[in-house]
Short mmCIF file of C-alpha atoms in Angstrom, two decimals:
data_model
loop_
_atom_site.label_atom_id
_atom_site.label_comp_id
_atom_site.label_asym_id
_atom_site.label_seq_id
_atom_site.Cartn_x
_atom_site.Cartn_y
_atom_site.Cartn_z
CA MET A 1157 21.94 -9.67 -53.07
CA GLN A 1158 18.70 -11.54 -52.42
CA THR A 1159 17.74 -12.24 -48.84
CA ASP A 1160 15.12 -14.55 -47.46
CA PRO A 1161 12.34 -12.34 -46.01
CA ARG A 1162 11.33 -15.03 -43.52
CA ALA A 1163 14.90 -15.30 -42.23
CA GLU A 1164 15.11 -11.51 -41.89
CA ILE A 1165 11.86 -11.35 -39.95
CA LYS A 1166 12.95 -14.23 -37.72
CA SER A 1167 16.24 -12.49 -37.05
CA PHE A 1168 14.41 -9.25 -36.24
CA GLN A 1169 12.04 -11.13 -33.91
CA GLU A 1170 15.01 -12.57 -32.03
CA ILE A 1171 16.72 -9.18 -31.68
CA ALA A 1172 13.44 -7.55 -30.61
CA SER A 1173 12.79 -10.28 -28.04
CA LEU A 1174 16.28 -9.95 -26.58
CA THR A 1175 16.03 -6.17 -26.41
CA LEU A 1176 12.60 -6.19 -24.80
CA GLY A 1177 13.81 -8.91 -22.43
CA GLY A 1178 16.67 -6.62 -21.46
CA TYR A 1179 14.20 -3.93 -20.49
CA GLN A 1180 12.34 -6.48 -18.36
CA LEU A 1181 15.62 -7.35 -16.63
CA ILE A 1182 16.18 -3.67 -15.83
CA GLU A 1183 12.74 -3.48 -14.22
CA ALA A 1184 13.37 -6.69 -12.26
CA MET A 1185 16.73 -5.41 -11.03
CA LEU A 1186 15.19 -2.12 -9.92
CA LYS A 1187 12.52 -4.01 -7.98
CA THR A 1188 15.12 -6.25 -6.33
CA TYR A 1189 17.30 -3.27 -5.48
CA LEU A 1190 14.38 -1.43 -3.86
CA ARG A 1191 13.26 -4.52 -1.95
CA ASN A 1192 16.75 -4.97 -0.51
CA TYR A 1193 17.33 -1.26 0.05
CA PHE A 1194 14.20 -0.96 2.18
CA GLN A 1195 14.99 -4.15 4.10
CA ILE A 1196 18.49 -2.86 4.88
CA ALA A 1197 17.13 0.57 5.87
CA LYS A 1198 14.64 -1.07 8.23
CA HIS A 1199 17.47 -3.17 9.74
CA ARG A 1200 19.77 -0.16 10.15
CA LEU A 1201 17.07 1.98 11.75
CA GLY A 1202 16.18 -0.71 14.25
CA SER A 1203 12.98 -1.04 16.23
CA ASP A 1204 13.22 2.44 17.79
CA PHE A 1205 12.29 4.13 14.53
CA TYR A 1206 9.26 3.05 12.52
CA PHE A 1207 9.98 2.45 8.83
CA GLY A 1208 6.97 1.30 6.83
CA PHE A 1209 8.47 1.17 3.35
CA SER A 1210 8.74 -2.21 1.71
CA GLY A 1211 10.03 -3.32 -1.65
CA ASP A 1212 6.85 -5.35 -2.02
CA ASP A 1213 5.03 -2.05 -2.49
CA TYR A 1214 6.73 -1.78 -5.89
CA ASP A 1215 6.36 -5.32 -7.22
CA LYS A 1216 3.74 -4.24 -9.76
CA ALA A 1217 5.01 -0.70 -10.30
CA ALA A 1218 5.61 0.71 -13.75
CA ILE A 1219 9.08 1.78 -14.83
CA GLY A 1220 8.34 5.47 -14.21
CA THR A 1221 7.42 4.83 -10.58
CA LEU A 1222 10.41 2.55 -10.10
CA LEU A 1223 12.77 5.20 -11.45
CA ARG A 1224 11.23 7.92 -9.29
CA VAL A 1225 11.72 5.84 -6.12
CA PHE A 1226 15.12 4.53 -7.23
CA SER A 1227 16.35 8.09 -7.76
CA LYS A 1228 15.67 8.73 -4.06
CA THR A 1229 17.79 5.75 -3.03
CA CYS A 1230 20.74 6.04 -5.41
CA ALA A 1231 23.45 8.71 -5.38
CA ASP A 1232 24.69 7.83 -8.89
CA SER A 1233 23.10 10.64 -10.88
CA ALA A 1234 24.68 9.45 -14.15
CA LEU A 1235 23.03 6.03 -13.79
CA ILE A 1236 19.68 7.64 -13.01
CA LYS A 1237 20.03 9.87 -16.05
CA ASP A 1238 20.88 6.85 -18.24
CA LEU A 1239 17.87 4.96 -16.93
CA GLN A 1240 15.54 7.89 -17.49
CA ALA A 1241 16.87 8.36 -21.01
CA GLU A 1242 16.20 4.71 -21.82
CA VAL A 1243 12.45 4.81 -21.04
CA PRO A 1244 11.40 6.54 -24.28
CA HIS A 1245 13.61 4.13 -26.22
CA ARG A 1246 11.89 1.20 -24.55
CA ASP A 1247 8.48 2.51 -25.53
CA HIS A 1248 9.66 3.17 -29.09
CA VAL A 1249 11.25 -0.29 -29.42
CA ALA A 1250 8.09 -2.01 -28.21
CA HIS A 1251 5.93 0.01 -30.58
CA GLN A 1252 8.22 -0.55 -33.58
CA ALA A 1253 8.55 -4.25 -32.89
CA LEU A 1254 4.79 -4.70 -32.85
CA LEU A 1255 4.35 -2.67 -36.01
CA VAL A 1256 6.96 -4.68 -37.87
CA LEU A 1257 5.80 -8.05 -36.68
CA TYR A 1258 2.07 -7.57 -37.14
CA ARG A 1259 1.50 -5.15 -39.99
CA ARG A 1260 -0.16 -6.33 -43.17
CA GLN A 1261 2.61 -5.34 -45.55
CA PRO A 1262 6.00 -6.80 -44.56
CA CYS A 1263 9.00 -4.50 -44.20
CA ASN A 1264 11.58 -4.52 -46.91
CA TYR A 1265 15.16 -5.54 -46.20
CA ALA A 1266 16.41 -1.98 -45.70
CA GLU A 1267 13.68 -1.18 -43.15
CA LEU A 1268 14.33 -4.38 -41.22
CA ARG A 1269 18.09 -3.75 -41.26
CA GLU A 1270 17.60 -0.20 -39.97
CA LEU A 1271 15.32 -1.38 -37.17
CA ALA A 1272 17.66 -4.25 -36.29
CA ASP A 1273 20.57 -1.80 -36.06
CA GLU A 1274 18.54 0.43 -33.76
CA LEU A 1275 17.71 -2.55 -31.55
CA SER A 1276 21.36 -3.57 -31.45
CA ALA A 1277 22.33 -0.09 -30.28
CA ARG A 1278 19.68 -0.26 -27.55
CA SER A 1279 21.01 -3.66 -26.50
CA VAL A 1280 24.44 -2.16 -25.87
CA SER A 1281 22.90 0.56 -23.70
CA ILE A 1282 20.76 -1.98 -21.83
CA THR A 1283 23.79 -4.17 -21.14
CA ASN A 1284 25.75 -1.22 -19.75
CA ILE A 1285 22.86 -0.23 -17.49
CA LEU A 1286 22.44 -3.80 -16.25
CA ILE A 1287 26.15 -3.99 -15.40
CA GLN A 1288 25.95 -0.72 -13.45
CA LEU A 1289 22.79 -1.79 -11.64
CA ASN A 1290 24.33 -5.11 -10.70
CA GLU A 1291 27.48 -3.46 -9.34
CA LEU A 1292 25.40 -0.97 -7.35
CA HIS A 1293 23.21 -3.74 -5.96
CA GLU A 1294 26.17 -5.92 -5.02
CA GLY A 1295 27.75 -2.99 -3.18
CA LEU A 1296 24.50 -2.39 -1.32
CA VAL A 1297 23.92 -5.94 -0.13
CA ALA A 1298 27.50 -7.13 0.45
CA PRO A 1299 27.81 -5.92 4.07
CA TYR A 1300 24.43 -7.42 5.01
CA LYS A 1301 24.41 -10.82 3.32
CA LYS A 1302 25.30 -12.65 6.55
CA HIS A 1303 22.74 -10.80 8.67
CA LEU A 1304 19.68 -10.51 6.44
CA ARG A 1305 17.77 -12.65 3.96
CA LEU A 1306 18.09 -10.47 0.91
CA SER A 1307 16.73 -11.04 -2.57
CA ALA A 1308 19.22 -12.15 -5.18
#
């Protein structure tokens, strides 16, 4: 069966973009969670106890730093483990995507299919992590939505 190489590359580009975008969403959710966590902690501690942490401190933080701080604020060890396990995959996906998209000799159909399958598997994992992060975040902010201006 003949396939159009341009269509295959375009399809791969779309899958790679969605997967890498998913990793960006994970980072954004971690930053939002930390911003709200620290704001709630400051509120709960009140003015009698100084609390100098701020989510803004992590706006430009790399994923490793975010995970290290997040692990100190989250009791869900399975979620932390899943997040930590995803970091090497993220680095691999980014590297592979660049190699495929910008190398001199195009990939053959089998190589593209294998890489696309790998990206699809990562997308499932990313989606599951995003769902868990969202549920955790919603549980964190729900009691404080009326009292504090929290990030969405």
